[in-house]
PDB file of C-alpha atoms in Angstrom:
ATOM      1  CA  MET A 208      94.958-116.456 -49.154  1.00  0.00           C
ATOM      2  CA  SER A 209      95.072-118.034 -52.571  1.00  0.00           C
ATOM      3  CA  LEU A 210      97.253-116.510 -55.256  1.00  0.00           C
ATOM      4  CA  TYR A 211      97.015-118.134 -58.664  1.00  0.00           C
ATOM      5  CA  ILE A 212      99.830-117.216 -61.036  1.00  0.00           C
ATOM      6  CA  GLU A 213      99.802-117.913 -64.751  1.00  0.00           C
ATOM      7  CA  LYS A 214     102.837-117.251 -66.932  1.00  0.00           C
ATOM      8  CA  GLU A 215     102.000-116.748 -70.593  1.00  0.00           C
ATOM      9  CA  GLY A 216     104.621-118.048 -72.951  1.00  0.00           C
ATOM     10  CA  GLY A 217     106.407-120.166 -70.357  1.00  0.00           C
ATOM     11  CA  GLY A 218     109.123-118.581 -68.227  1.00  0.00           C
ATOM     12  CA  THR A 219     109.306-114.877 -67.550  1.00  0.00           C
ATOM     13  CA  GLY A 220     113.054-114.303 -67.512  1.00  0.00           C
ATOM     14  CA  LEU A 221     112.704-112.288 -64.306  1.00  0.00           C
ATOM     15  CA  PRO A 222     115.793-112.671 -62.076  1.00  0.00           C
ATOM     16  CA  PHE A 223     113.887-113.609 -58.904  1.00  0.00           C
ATOM     17  CA  ASP A 224     111.152-115.945 -57.699  1.00  0.00           C
ATOM     18  CA  GLU A 225     107.968-114.298 -59.039  1.00  0.00           C
ATOM     19  CA  GLU A 226     105.678-116.363 -56.827  1.00  0.00           C
ATOM     20  CA  GLU A 227     107.583-115.593 -53.630  1.00  0.00           C
ATOM     21  CA  ILE A 228     107.595-111.821 -54.249  1.00  0.00           C
ATOM     22  CA  ALA A 229     103.957-111.784 -55.387  1.00  0.00           C
ATOM     23  CA  SER A 230     102.863-113.662 -52.247  1.00  0.00           C
ATOM     24  CA  LEU A 231     104.871-111.303 -50.046  1.00  0.00           C
ATOM     25  CA  VAL A 232     103.279-108.203 -51.611  1.00  0.00           C
ATOM     26  CA  VAL A 233      99.742-109.604 -51.689  1.00  0.00           C
ATOM     27  CA  GLU A 234      99.899-110.710 -48.040  1.00  0.00           C
ATOM     28  CA  ALA A 235     101.362-107.367 -46.953  1.00  0.00           C
ATOM     29  CA  SER A 236      98.707-105.476 -48.926  1.00  0.00           C
ATOM     30  CA  LEU A 237      95.854-107.487 -47.413  1.00  0.00           C
ATOM     31  CA  GLU A 238      97.263-106.987 -43.927  1.00  0.00           C
ATOM     32  CA  TYR A 239      97.948-103.274 -44.495  1.00  0.00           C
ATOM     33  CA  ILE A 240      94.422-102.560 -45.704  1.00  0.00           C
ATOM     34  CA  GLY A 241      92.908-104.739 -42.976  1.00  0.00           C
ATOM     35  CA  CYS A 242      90.987-107.119 -45.196  1.00  0.00           C
ATOM     36  CA  PRO A 243      88.940-109.222 -42.767  1.00  0.00           C
ATOM     37  CA  TYR A 244      88.607-112.178 -45.148  1.00  0.00           C
ATOM     38  CA  GLU A 245      90.785-114.796 -46.698  1.00  0.00           C
ATOM     39  CA  ALA A 246      91.162-113.633 -50.290  1.00  0.00           C
ATOM     40  CA  GLU A 247      91.713-115.002 -53.768  1.00  0.00           C
ATOM     41  CA  ILE A 248      93.744-113.140 -56.409  1.00  0.00           C
ATOM     42  CA  ASP A 249      94.687-114.181 -59.939  1.00  0.00           C
ATOM     43  CA  LEU A 250      97.950-112.873 -61.408  1.00  0.00           C
ATOM     44  CA  LEU A 251      98.794-113.171 -65.100  1.00  0.00           C
ATOM     45  CA  LEU A 252     102.377-112.503 -66.176  1.00  0.00           C
ATOM     46  CA  THR A 253     102.384-111.688 -69.864  1.00  0.00           C
ATOM     47  CA  HIS A 254     104.188-109.572 -72.461  1.00  0.00           C
ATOM     48  CA  ASP A 255     103.642-106.264 -74.223  1.00  0.00           C
ATOM     49  CA  ALA A 256     101.735-107.654 -77.211  1.00  0.00           C
ATOM     50  CA  GLN A 257      99.188-109.456 -75.034  1.00  0.00           C
ATOM     51  CA  ILE A 258      98.716-106.643 -72.503  1.00  0.00           C
ATOM     52  CA  ARG A 259      98.356-104.164 -75.372  1.00  0.00           C
ATOM     53  CA  GLU A 260      95.489-106.243 -76.729  1.00  0.00           C
ATOM     54  CA  MET A 261      93.838-106.392 -73.280  1.00  0.00           C
ATOM     55  CA  ASN A 262      94.336-102.657 -72.771  1.00  0.00           C
ATOM     56  CA  ARG A 263      92.717-101.975 -76.138  1.00  0.00           C
ATOM     57  CA  ASP A 264      89.818-104.359 -75.525  1.00  0.00           C
ATOM     58  CA  HIS A 265      89.052-103.313 -71.940  1.00  0.00           C
ATOM     59  CA  ARG A 266      90.089 -99.669 -71.785  1.00  0.00           C
ATOM     60  CA  GLY A 267      90.088 -98.531 -75.412  1.00  0.00           C
ATOM     61  CA  ILE A 268      93.795 -97.632 -75.211  1.00  0.00           C
ATOM     62  CA  ASP A 269      95.816 -99.213 -78.019  1.00  0.00           C
ATOM     63  CA  ARG A 270      99.225 -99.444 -76.380  1.00  0.00           C
ATOM     64  CA  ALA A 271     101.085-101.683 -73.985  1.00  0.00           C
ATOM     65  CA  THR A 272     100.893-100.811 -70.301  1.00  0.00           C
ATOM     66  CA  ASP A 273     102.714-102.096 -67.243  1.00  0.00           C
ATOM     67  CA  VAL A 274      99.767-103.401 -65.233  1.00  0.00           C
ATOM     68  CA  LEU A 275      96.027-103.874 -65.536  1.00  0.00           C
ATOM     69  CA  SER A 276      93.702-104.449 -62.600  1.00  0.00           C
ATOM     70  CA  PHE A 277      90.307-106.095 -62.828  1.00  0.00           C
ATOM     71  CA  PRO A 278      88.529-105.764 -59.458  1.00  0.00           C
ATOM     72  CA  MET A 279      85.697-108.190 -58.750  1.00  0.00           C
ATOM     73  CA  LEU A 280      84.171-105.873 -56.134  1.00  0.00           C
ATOM     74  CA  GLU A 281      82.722-102.406 -56.303  1.00  0.00           C
ATOM     75  CA  LEU A 282      83.358-100.998 -52.856  1.00  0.00           C
ATOM     76  CA  GLU A 283      81.446 -97.856 -51.930  1.00  0.00           C
ATOM     77  CA  HIS A 284      84.513 -96.607 -50.040  1.00  0.00           C
ATOM     78  CA  PRO A 285      88.038 -97.804 -50.910  1.00  0.00           C
ATOM     79  CA  GLY A 286      89.332-100.417 -48.504  1.00  0.00           C
ATOM     80  CA  ASP A 287      85.993-100.683 -46.679  1.00  0.00           C
ATOM     81  CA  PHE A 288      84.869-104.299 -46.679  1.00  0.00           C
ATOM     82  CA  SER A 289      82.029-103.735 -44.190  1.00  0.00           C
ATOM     83  CA  GLN A 290      79.463-103.544 -46.984  1.00  0.00           C
ATOM     84  CA  ILE A 291      80.222-107.069 -48.167  1.00  0.00           C
ATOM     85  CA  ASP A 292      77.556-109.467 -47.021  1.00  0.00           C
ATOM     86  CA  GLU A 293      79.036-112.858 -46.219  1.00  0.00           C
ATOM     87  CA  LYS A 294      75.590-114.407 -46.240  1.00  0.00           C
ATOM     88  CA  THR A 295      74.860-113.631 -49.893  1.00  0.00           C
ATOM     89  CA  GLY A 296      78.128-115.196 -50.921  1.00  0.00           C
ATOM     90  CA  GLU A 297      78.240-113.406 -54.274  1.00  0.00           C
ATOM     91  CA  ALA A 298      81.736-112.063 -53.651  1.00  0.00           C
ATOM     92  CA  PHE A 299      83.030-115.343 -52.233  1.00  0.00           C
ATOM     93  CA  HIS A 300      84.340-118.406 -54.021  1.00  0.00           C
ATOM     94  CA  PRO A 301      81.695-121.126 -53.601  1.00  0.00           C
ATOM     95  CA  GLU A 302      84.244-123.864 -52.872  1.00  0.00           C
ATOM     96  CA  THR A 303      86.920-122.102 -50.804  1.00  0.00           C
ATOM     97  CA  GLY A 304      84.843-119.354 -49.191  1.00  0.00           C
ATOM     98  CA  GLU A 305      87.564-116.843 -50.056  1.00  0.00           C
ATOM     99  CA  LEU A 306      86.749-113.287 -51.075  1.00  0.00           C
ATOM    100  CA  MET A 307      87.403-113.009 -54.810  1.00  0.00           C
ATOM    101  CA  LEU A 308      89.246-109.700 -55.123  1.00  0.00           C
ATOM    102  CA  GLY A 309      90.049-109.832 -58.824  1.00  0.00           C
ATOM    103  CA  ASP A 310      92.747-110.177 -61.439  1.00  0.00           C
ATOM    104  CA  ILE A 311      96.117-108.523 -61.944  1.00  0.00           C
ATOM    105  CA  VAL A 312      97.882-108.583 -65.324  1.00  0.00           C
ATOM    106  CA  ILE A 313     101.542-107.537 -65.519  1.00  0.00           C
ATOM    107  CA  SER A 314     103.735-107.096 -68.580  1.00  0.00           C
ATOM    108  CA  VAL A 315     107.112-108.647 -67.840  1.00  0.00           C
ATOM    109  CA  ASP A 316     108.542-106.532 -70.687  1.00  0.00           C
ATOM    110  CA  ARG A 317     107.403-103.347 -68.892  1.00  0.00           C
ATOM    111  CA  VAL A 318     108.786-104.593 -65.550  1.00  0.00           C
ATOM    112  CA  LEU A 319     112.257-104.958 -67.070  1.00  0.00           C
ATOM    113  CA  ALA A 320     112.135-101.733 -69.108  1.00  0.00           C
ATOM    114  CA  GLN A 321     110.785 -99.582 -66.271  1.00  0.00           C
ATOM    115  CA  ALA A 322     113.255-100.979 -63.747  1.00  0.00           C
ATOM    116  CA  GLU A 323     116.068 -99.916 -66.043  1.00  0.00           C
ATOM    117  CA  GLU A 324     114.445 -96.565 -66.813  1.00  0.00           C
ATOM    118  CA  TYR A 325     113.845 -95.740 -63.127  1.00  0.00           C
ATOM    119  CA  GLY A 326     117.193 -97.099 -61.956  1.00  0.00           C
ATOM    120  CA  HIS A 327     116.022 -99.806 -59.604  1.00  0.00           C
ATOM    121  CA  SER A 328     115.739-103.575 -59.637  1.00  0.00           C
ATOM    122  CA  PRO A 329     113.182-105.601 -61.592  1.00  0.00           C
ATOM    123  CA  LYS A 330     112.153-107.107 -58.237  1.00  0.00           C
ATOM    124  CA  ARG A 331     111.307-103.645 -56.908  1.00  0.00           C
ATOM    125  CA  GLU A 332     109.325-102.743 -60.046  1.00  0.00           C
ATOM    126  CA  TYR A 333     107.412-106.030 -59.983  1.00  0.00           C
ATOM    127  CA  ALA A 334     106.585-105.658 -56.269  1.00  0.00           C
ATOM    128  CA  PHE A 335     105.498-102.052 -56.793  1.00  0.00           C
ATOM    129  CA  LEU A 336     103.166-102.966 -59.672  1.00  0.00           C
ATOM    130  CA  ILE A 337     101.523-105.658 -57.563  1.00  0.00           C
ATOM    131  CA  ALA A 338     101.088-103.255 -54.616  1.00  0.00           C
ATOM    132  CA  HIS A 339      99.628-100.656 -57.002  1.00  0.00           C
ATOM    133  CA  SER A 340      97.232-103.172 -58.496  1.00  0.00           C
ATOM    134  CA  MET A 341      96.176-104.547 -55.105  1.00  0.00           C
ATOM    135  CA  LEU A 342      95.097-101.035 -54.127  1.00  0.00           C
ATOM    136  CA  HIS A 343      92.961-100.911 -57.275  1.00  0.00           C
ATOM    137  CA  LEU A 344      91.417-104.251 -56.247  1.00  0.00           C
ATOM    138  CA  PHE A 345      90.610-102.613 -52.877  1.00  0.00           C
ATOM    139  CA  GLY A 346      88.810 -99.791 -54.692  1.00  0.00           C
ATOM    140  CA  TYR A 347      91.493 -97.092 -54.711  1.00  0.00           C
ATOM    141  CA  ASP A 348      92.153 -94.988 -57.786  1.00  0.00           C
ATOM    142  CA  HIS A 349      94.352 -92.116 -58.906  1.00  0.00           C
ATOM    143  CA  MET A 350      92.189 -90.202 -61.358  1.00  0.00           C
ATOM    144  CA  GLU A 351      91.803 -87.162 -59.073  1.00  0.00           C
ATOM    145  CA  GLU A 352      94.739 -85.395 -57.396  1.00  0.00           C
ATOM    146  CA  GLU A 353      93.583 -86.183 -53.847  1.00  0.00           C
ATOM    147  CA  GLU A 354      92.996 -89.850 -54.739  1.00  0.00           C
ATOM    148  CA  ARG A 355      96.452 -90.002 -56.328  1.00  0.00           C
ATOM    149  CA  LYS A 356      98.126 -88.682 -53.158  1.00  0.00           C
ATOM    150  CA  ILE A 357      96.294 -91.190 -50.964  1.00  0.00           C
ATOM    151  CA  MET A 358      97.125 -94.087 -53.267  1.00  0.00           C
ATOM    152  CA  GLU A 359     100.791 -93.082 -53.585  1.00  0.00           C
ATOM    153  CA  GLN A 360     101.156 -92.942 -49.791  1.00  0.00           C
ATOM    154  CA  LYS A 361      99.575 -96.364 -49.421  1.00  0.00           C
ATOM    155  CA  GLN A 362     101.934 -97.757 -52.093  1.00  0.00           C
ATOM    156  CA  ARG A 363     104.925 -96.332 -50.197  1.00  0.00           C
ATOM    157  CA  ASP A 364     103.616 -97.813 -46.934  1.00  0.00           C
ATOM    158  CA  ILE A 365     103.225-101.282 -48.459  1.00  0.00           C
ATOM    159  CA  MET A 366     106.678-101.185 -50.056  1.00  0.00           C
ATOM    160  CA  GLU A 367     108.153-100.078 -46.721  1.00  0.00           C
ATOM    161  CA  LYS A 368     106.290-102.904 -44.969  1.00  0.00           C
ATOM    162  CA  ILE A 369     107.946-105.496 -47.227  1.00  0.00           C
ATOM    163  CA  ASN A 370     111.288-103.679 -47.051  1.00  0.00           C
ATOM    164  CA  ILE A 371     111.700-103.196 -50.802  1.00  0.00           C
ATOM    165  CA  HIS A 372     112.829 -99.678 -51.532  1.00  0.00           C
ATOM    166  CA  ARG A 373     113.082 -97.516 -54.627  1.00  0.00           C
ATOM    167  CA  GLN A 374     116.874 -97.390 -54.364  1.00  0.00           C
ATOM    168  CA  ASP A 375     117.149-101.176 -54.433  1.00  0.00           C
ATOM    169  CA  ALA A 376     119.137-102.085 -57.510  1.00  0.00           C
TER     170      ALA A 376
END
């Protein structure tokens, strides 16, 4: 697995090792969903002004958000990688052979604000946002009630797997 992390504006000010937690969550998510390939994910840590601009440009919503997900794959069924053809190579990095899942963008400002608002640690909020976004990269969504319930359960399962709980302060 390759996880490429870019930090806009230098340091994040988060009180933990962002790379260590991101790797933990990404690995656990890949294992949980049963991804049969080595994967590549890009993670951008940014701030409200930049994510607001991206949200406006890509989703037509002119406000900051906590996380944006940009999947590289369109899976017919969420979490089902059987339709990916290794021979065509379109979904795989030409040099590493890894499955290119997509990009995750997180607002560090939202991580800190939401952790305080929800009464848990910034580490827990950060890990949760990555787990949430990984599910989007696997094709899950939460637009319909049934989809939301499935995605929420999978998020809980991943957070349990990495032993980071909502009550963690």
